[in-house]
mmCIF file of C-alpha atoms in Angstrom:
data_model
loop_
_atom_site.group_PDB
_atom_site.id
_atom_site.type_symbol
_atom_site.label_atom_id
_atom_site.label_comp_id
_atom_site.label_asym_id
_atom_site.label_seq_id
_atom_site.Cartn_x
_atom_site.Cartn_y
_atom_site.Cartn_z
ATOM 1 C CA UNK I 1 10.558 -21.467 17.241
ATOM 2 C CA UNK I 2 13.241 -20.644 14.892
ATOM 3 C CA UNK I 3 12.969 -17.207 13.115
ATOM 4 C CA UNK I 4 13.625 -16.848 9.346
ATOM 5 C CA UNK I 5 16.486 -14.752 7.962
ATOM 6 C CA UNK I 6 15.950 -13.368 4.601
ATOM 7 C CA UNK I 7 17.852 -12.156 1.754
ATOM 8 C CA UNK I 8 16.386 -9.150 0.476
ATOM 9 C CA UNK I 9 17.592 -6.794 -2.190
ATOM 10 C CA UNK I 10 16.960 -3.118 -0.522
ATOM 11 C CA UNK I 11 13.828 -2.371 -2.887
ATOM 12 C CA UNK I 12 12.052 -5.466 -1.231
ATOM 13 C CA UNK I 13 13.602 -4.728 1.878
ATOM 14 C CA UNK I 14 11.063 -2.328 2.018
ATOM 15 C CA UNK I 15 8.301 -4.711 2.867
ATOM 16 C CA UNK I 16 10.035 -4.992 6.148
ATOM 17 C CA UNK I 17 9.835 -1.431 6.719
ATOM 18 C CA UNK I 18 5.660 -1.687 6.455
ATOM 19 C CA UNK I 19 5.389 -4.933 7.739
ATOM 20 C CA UNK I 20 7.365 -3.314 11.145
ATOM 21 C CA UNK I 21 5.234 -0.357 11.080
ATOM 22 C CA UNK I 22 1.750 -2.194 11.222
ATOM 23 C CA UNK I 23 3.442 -4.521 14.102
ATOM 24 C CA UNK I 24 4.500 -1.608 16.222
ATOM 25 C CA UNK I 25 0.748 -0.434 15.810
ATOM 26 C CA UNK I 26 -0.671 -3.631 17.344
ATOM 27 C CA UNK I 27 1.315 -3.686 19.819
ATOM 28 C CA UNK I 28 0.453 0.273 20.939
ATOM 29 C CA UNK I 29 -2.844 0.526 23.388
ATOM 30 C CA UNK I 30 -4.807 2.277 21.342
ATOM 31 C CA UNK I 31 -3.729 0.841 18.012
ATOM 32 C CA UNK I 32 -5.080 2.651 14.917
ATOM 33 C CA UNK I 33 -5.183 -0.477 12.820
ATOM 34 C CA UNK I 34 -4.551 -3.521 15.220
ATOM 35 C CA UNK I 35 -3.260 -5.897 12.858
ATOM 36 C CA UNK I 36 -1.853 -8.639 15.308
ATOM 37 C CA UNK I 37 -1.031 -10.615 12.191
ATOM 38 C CA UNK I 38 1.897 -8.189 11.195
ATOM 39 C CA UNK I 39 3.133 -8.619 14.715
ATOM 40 C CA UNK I 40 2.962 -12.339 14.493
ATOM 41 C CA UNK I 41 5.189 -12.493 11.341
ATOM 42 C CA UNK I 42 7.672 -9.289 12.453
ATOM 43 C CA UNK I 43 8.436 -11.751 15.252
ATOM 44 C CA UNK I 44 9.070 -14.750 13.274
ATOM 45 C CA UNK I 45 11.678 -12.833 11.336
ATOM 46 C CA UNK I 46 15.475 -12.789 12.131
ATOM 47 C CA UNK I 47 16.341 -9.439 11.082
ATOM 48 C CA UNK I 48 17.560 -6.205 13.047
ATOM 49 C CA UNK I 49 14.533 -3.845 12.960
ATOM 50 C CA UNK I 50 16.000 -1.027 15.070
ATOM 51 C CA UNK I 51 17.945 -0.050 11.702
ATOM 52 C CA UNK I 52 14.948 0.828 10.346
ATOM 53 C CA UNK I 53 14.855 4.110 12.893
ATOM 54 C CA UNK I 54 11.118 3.889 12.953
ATOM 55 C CA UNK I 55 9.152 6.374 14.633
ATOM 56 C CA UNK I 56 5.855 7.852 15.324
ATOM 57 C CA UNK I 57 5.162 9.732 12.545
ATOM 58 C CA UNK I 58 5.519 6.297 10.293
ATOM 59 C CA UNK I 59 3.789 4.154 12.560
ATOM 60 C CA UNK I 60 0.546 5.759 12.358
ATOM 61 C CA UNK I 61 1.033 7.346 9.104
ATOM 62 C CA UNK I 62 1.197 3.706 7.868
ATOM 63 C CA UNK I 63 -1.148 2.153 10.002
ATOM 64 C CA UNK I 64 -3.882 5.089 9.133
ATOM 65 C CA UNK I 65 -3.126 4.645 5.142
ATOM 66 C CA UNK I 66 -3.456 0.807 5.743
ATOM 67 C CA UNK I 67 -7.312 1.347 7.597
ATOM 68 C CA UNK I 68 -8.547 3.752 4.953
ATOM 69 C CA UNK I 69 -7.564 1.373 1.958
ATOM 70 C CA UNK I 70 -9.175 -1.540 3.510
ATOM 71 C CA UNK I 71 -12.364 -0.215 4.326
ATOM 72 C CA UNK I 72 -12.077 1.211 0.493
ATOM 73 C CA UNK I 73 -11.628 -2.654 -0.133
ATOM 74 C CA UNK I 74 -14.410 -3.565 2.012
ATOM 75 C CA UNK I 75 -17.092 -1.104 0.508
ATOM 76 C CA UNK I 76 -16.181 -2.049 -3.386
ATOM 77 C CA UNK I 77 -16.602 -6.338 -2.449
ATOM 78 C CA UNK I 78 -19.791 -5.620 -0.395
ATOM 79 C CA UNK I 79 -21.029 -4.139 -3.366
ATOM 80 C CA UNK I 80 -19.673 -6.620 -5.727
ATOM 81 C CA UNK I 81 -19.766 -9.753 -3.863
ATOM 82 C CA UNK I 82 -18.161 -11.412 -7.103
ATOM 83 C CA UNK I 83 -15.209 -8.853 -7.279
ATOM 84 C CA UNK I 84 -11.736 -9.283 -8.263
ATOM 85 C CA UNK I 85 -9.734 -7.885 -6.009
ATOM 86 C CA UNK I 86 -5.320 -7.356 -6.821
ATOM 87 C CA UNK I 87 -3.207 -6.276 -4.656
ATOM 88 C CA UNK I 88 -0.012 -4.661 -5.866
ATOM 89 C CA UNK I 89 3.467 -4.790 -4.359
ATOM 90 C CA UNK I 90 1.261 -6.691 -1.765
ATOM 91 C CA UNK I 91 5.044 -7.484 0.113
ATOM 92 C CA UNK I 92 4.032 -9.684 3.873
ATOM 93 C CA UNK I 93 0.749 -7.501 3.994
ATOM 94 C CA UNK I 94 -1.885 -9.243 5.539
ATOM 95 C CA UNK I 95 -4.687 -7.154 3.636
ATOM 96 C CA UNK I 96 -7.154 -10.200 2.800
ATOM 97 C CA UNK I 97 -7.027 -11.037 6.550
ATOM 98 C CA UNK I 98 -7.965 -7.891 7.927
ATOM 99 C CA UNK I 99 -10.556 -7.986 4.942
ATOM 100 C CA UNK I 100 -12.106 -10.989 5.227
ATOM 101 C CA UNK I 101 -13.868 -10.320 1.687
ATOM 102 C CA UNK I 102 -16.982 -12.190 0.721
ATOM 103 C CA UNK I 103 -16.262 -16.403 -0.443
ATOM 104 C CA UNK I 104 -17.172 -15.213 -4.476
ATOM 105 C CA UNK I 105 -13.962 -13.017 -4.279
ATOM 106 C CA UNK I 106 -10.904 -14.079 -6.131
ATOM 107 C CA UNK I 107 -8.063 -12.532 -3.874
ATOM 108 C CA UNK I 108 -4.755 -12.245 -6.015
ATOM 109 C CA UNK I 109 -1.516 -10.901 -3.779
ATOM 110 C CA UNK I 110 0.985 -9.718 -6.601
ATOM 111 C CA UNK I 111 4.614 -8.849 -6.099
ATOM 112 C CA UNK I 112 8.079 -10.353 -7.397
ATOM 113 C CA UNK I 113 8.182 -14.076 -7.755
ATOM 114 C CA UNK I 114 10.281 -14.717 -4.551
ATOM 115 C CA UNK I 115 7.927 -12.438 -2.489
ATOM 116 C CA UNK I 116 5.126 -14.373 -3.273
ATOM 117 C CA UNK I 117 6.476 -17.409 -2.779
ATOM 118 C CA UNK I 118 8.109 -16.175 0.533
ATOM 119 C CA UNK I 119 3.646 -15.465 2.296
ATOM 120 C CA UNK I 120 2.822 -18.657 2.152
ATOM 121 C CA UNK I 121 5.520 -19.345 5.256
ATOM 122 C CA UNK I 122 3.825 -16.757 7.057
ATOM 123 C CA UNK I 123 0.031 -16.414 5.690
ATOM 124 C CA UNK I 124 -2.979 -19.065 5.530
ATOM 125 C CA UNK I 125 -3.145 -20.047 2.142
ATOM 126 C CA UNK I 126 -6.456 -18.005 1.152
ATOM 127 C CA UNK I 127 -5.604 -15.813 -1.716
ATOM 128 C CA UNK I 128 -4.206 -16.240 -5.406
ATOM 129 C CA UNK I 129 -0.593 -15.039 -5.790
ATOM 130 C CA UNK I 130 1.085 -13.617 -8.558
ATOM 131 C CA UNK I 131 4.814 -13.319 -9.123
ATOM 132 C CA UNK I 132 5.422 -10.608 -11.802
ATOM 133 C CA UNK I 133 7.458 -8.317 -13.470
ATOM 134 C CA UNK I 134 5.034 -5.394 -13.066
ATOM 135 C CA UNK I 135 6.555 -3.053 -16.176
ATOM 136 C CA UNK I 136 6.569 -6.609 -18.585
ATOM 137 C CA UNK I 137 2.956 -7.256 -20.460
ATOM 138 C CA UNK I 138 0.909 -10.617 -20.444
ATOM 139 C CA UNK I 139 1.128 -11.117 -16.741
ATOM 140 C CA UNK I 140 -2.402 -9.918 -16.629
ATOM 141 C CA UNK I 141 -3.507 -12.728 -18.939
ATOM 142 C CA UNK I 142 -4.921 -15.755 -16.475
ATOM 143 C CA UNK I 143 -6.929 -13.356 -15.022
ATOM 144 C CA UNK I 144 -10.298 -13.425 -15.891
ATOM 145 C CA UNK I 145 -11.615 -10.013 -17.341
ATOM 146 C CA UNK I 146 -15.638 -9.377 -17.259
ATOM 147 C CA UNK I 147 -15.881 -9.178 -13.509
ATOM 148 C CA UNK I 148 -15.362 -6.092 -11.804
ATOM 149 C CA UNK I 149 -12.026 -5.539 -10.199
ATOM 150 C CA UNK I 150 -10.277 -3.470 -6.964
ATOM 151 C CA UNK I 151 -7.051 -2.561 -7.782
ATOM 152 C CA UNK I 152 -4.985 -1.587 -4.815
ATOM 153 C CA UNK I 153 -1.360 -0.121 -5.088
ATOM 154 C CA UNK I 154 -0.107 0.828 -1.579
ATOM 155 C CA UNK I 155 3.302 2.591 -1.197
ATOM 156 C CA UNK I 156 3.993 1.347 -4.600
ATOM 157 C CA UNK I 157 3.984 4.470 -6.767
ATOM 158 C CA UNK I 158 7.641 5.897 -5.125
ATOM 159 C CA UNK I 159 9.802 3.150 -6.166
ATOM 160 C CA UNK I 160 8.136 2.073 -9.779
ATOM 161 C CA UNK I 161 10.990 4.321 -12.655
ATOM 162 C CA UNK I 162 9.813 6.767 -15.198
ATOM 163 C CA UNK I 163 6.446 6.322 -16.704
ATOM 164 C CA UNK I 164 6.314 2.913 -15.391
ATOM 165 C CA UNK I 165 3.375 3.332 -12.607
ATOM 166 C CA UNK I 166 0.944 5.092 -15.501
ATOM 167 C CA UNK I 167 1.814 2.215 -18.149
ATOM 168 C CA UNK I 168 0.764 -0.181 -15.728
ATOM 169 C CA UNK I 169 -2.559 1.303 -14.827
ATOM 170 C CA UNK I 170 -3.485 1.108 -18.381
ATOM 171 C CA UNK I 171 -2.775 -2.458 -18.445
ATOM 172 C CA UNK I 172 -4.870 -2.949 -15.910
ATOM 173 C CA UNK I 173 -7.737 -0.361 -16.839
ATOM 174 C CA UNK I 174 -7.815 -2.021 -20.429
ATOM 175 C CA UNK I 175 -7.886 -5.545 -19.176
ATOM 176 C CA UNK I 176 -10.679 -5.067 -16.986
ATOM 177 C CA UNK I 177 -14.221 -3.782 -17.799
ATOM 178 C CA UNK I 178 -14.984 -1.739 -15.161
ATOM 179 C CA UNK I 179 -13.740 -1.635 -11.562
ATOM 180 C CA UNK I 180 -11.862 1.176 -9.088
ATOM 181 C CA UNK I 181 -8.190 2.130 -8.377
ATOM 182 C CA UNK I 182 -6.562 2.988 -4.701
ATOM 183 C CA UNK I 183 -3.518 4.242 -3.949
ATOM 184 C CA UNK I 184 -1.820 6.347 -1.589
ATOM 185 C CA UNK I 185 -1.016 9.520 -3.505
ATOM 186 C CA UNK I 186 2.125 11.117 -2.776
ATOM 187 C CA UNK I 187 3.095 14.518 -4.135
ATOM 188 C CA UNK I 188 6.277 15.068 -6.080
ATOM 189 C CA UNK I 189 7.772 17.268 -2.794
ATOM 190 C CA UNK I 190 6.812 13.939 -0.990
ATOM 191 C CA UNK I 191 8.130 11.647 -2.748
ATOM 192 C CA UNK I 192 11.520 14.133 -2.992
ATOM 193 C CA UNK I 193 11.740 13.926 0.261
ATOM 194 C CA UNK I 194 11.431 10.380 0.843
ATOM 195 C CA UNK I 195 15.270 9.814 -0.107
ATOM 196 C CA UNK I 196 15.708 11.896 3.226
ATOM 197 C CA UNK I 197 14.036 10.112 5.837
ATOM 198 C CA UNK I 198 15.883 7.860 8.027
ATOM 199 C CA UNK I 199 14.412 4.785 7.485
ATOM 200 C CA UNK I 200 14.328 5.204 3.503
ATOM 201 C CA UNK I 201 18.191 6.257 3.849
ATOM 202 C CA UNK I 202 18.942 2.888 6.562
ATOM 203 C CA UNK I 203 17.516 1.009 3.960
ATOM 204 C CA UNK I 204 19.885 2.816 0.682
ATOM 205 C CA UNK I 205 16.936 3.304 -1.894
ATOM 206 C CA UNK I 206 16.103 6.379 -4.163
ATOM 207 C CA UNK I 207 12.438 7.546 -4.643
ATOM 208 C CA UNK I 208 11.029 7.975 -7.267
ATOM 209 C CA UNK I 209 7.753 9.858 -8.522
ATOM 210 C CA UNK I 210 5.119 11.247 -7.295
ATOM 211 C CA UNK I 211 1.594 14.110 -8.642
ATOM 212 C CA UNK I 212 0.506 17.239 -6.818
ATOM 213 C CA UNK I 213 -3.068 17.190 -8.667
ATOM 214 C CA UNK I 214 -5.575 14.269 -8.000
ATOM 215 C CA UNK I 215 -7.035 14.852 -11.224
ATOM 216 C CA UNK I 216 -3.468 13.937 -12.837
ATOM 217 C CA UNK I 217 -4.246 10.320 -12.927
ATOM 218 C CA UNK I 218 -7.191 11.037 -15.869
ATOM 219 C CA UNK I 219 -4.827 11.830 -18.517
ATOM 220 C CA UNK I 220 -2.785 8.911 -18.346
ATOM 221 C CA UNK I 221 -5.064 7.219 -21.506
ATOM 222 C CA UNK I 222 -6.271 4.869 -18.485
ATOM 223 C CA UNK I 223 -9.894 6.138 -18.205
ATOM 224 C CA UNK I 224 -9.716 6.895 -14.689
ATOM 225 C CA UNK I 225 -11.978 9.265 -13.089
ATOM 226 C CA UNK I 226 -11.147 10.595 -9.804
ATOM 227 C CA UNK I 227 -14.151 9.512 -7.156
ATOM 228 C CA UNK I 228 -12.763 9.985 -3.613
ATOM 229 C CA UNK I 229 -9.843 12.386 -2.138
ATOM 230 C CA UNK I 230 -8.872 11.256 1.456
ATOM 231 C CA UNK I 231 -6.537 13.821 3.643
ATOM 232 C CA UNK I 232 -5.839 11.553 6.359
ATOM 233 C CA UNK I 233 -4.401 14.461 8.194
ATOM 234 C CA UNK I 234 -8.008 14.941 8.701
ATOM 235 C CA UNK I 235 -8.914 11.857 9.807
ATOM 236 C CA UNK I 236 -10.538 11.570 13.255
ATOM 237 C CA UNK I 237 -7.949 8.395 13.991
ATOM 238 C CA UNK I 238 -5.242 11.550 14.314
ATOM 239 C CA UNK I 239 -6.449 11.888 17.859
ATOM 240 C CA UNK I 240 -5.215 8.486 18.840
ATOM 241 C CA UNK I 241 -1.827 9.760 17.296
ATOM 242 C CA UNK I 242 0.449 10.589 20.261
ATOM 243 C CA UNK I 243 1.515 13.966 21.271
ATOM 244 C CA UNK I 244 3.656 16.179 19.864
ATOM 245 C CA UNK I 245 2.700 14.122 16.607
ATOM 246 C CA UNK I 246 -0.921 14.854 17.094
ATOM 247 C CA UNK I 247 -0.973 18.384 17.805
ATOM 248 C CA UNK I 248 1.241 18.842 14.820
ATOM 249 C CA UNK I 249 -0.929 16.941 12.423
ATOM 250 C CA UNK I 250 -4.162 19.055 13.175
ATOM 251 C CA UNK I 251 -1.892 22.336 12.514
ATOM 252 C CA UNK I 252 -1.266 20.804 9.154
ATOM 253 C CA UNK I 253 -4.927 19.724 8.554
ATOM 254 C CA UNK I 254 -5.750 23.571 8.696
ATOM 255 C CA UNK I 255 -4.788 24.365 4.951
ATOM 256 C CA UNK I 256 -5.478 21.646 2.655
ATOM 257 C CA UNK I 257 -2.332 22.475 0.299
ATOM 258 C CA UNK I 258 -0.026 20.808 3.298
ATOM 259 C CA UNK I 259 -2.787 18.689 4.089
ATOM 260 C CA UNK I 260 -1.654 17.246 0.473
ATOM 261 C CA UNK I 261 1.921 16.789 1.307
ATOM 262 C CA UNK I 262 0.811 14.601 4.325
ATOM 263 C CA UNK I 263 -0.970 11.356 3.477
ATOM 264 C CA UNK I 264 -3.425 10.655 0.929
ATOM 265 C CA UNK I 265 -5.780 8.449 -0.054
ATOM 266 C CA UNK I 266 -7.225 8.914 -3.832
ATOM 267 C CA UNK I 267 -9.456 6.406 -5.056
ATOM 268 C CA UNK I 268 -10.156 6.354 -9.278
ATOM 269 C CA UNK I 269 -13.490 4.491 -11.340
ATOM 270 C CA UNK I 270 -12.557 3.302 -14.491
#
């Protein structure tokens, strides 16, 4: 079969970056997520991977983050069987897949127009997509408003300028009546540091933003309220993390102020 080149700018390069991580996962022998899906489309791509310089520490970080926001995903459309469910920046992640959420949920993958018009060569046709201009109002509009709604915004909050992340949460918290918010939470000294890593620096982008405090999120005017802090440090997938990453991961789960600057989950009612 032949494999598909692409012509990405280097802020939706990044999608390649994720999409690699989750394949190298499935493809370890004790994966932490296992999402053979990733693995399938990483392989159908013509693009030189190695660049990326991916290694341990961002495969499972990734994978982990990935398996703690989808069973967040799962637990909200058990409950709510009728959800909406959006995921942001959604890039080639193969979320609704691993999900497999309930036939009353309307699924919507949003990301730039070409992105989303780029998954259907790679993903079954099952969810709604989106192309929009994240920071631009009205692209909410179509979407229908009195049901409740999972928001999920994974690896987005880095790369979105200014005040731009918090002006689109209140979008979204004022268009829907009631739903929940989930997001990896990076600290300011990790999202700093981002612009150092390898891969970030292979690919030429700048980071952007980032919050020490969970409870941060509640004065943005988007009536969040903070329900659910996740240190994945202290997850007990970390002991399918291989050594010296492993050993090095419970050190840091022993104070919980550089649990912090490891990976987070925080999920937010509104």
């Amino acid at each position: 079969m032949q494999r598909l080149r692409l012509d990405l700018d280097p802020l939706r390069e990044t999608l390649l970056l994720t999409l690699y991580a989750r394949a190298l996962d499935a493809k370890l022998g004790h994966p932490i997520l296992g999402d053979t899906h990733s693995a399938e489309i990483a392989d159908a791509i013509d693009y030189d991977f190695a660049k990326l310089k991916i290694k341990p520490s961002l495969i499972c970080g990734t994978a982990l983050r990935a398996k703690k926001l989808d069973d967040t995903v799962r637990a909200f459309v058990a409950d709510h069987p009728d959800a909406v469910v959006l995921d942001l920046g959604c890039g080639l992640d193969t979320r609704m897949l691993r999900c497999d959420p309930p036939a009353g949920v309307d699924w919507y993958d949003v990301d730039f127009p070409d992105i989303v018009d780029l998954r259907p060569q790679f993903l079954p046709d099952r969810s709604l997509r989106i192309g929009a201009d994240l920071t631009e109002p009205g692209w909410l509009d179509p979407l229908p408003r009195d049901r409740p709604a999972m928001i999920v915004a994974e690896g987005l909050l880095p790369f979105l300028p200014g005040d731009t992340f918090q002006r689109m949460t209140r979008q979204l918290t004022t268009h829907f009546d009631t739903g929940e918010l989930a997001l990896n939470g990076y600290t300011r000294f990790a999202a700093w540091s981002m612009k150092y890593h390898p891969t970030i620096k292979a690919i030429g982008i700048t980071a952007a933003q980032g919050f020490d405090d969970a409870h941060e999120p509640e004065t943005w005017g988007a009536a969040l309220t903070l329900a659910e802090e996740k240190l994945l440090v202290r997850a007990p997938e970390v002991a399918d993390f291989p050594q010296p990453l492993r050993a090095a991961t419970r050190l840091m789960s022993r104070s919980t102020a550089m649990s912090r600057q490891g990976t987070r989950i925080l999920r937010y009612r509104f």
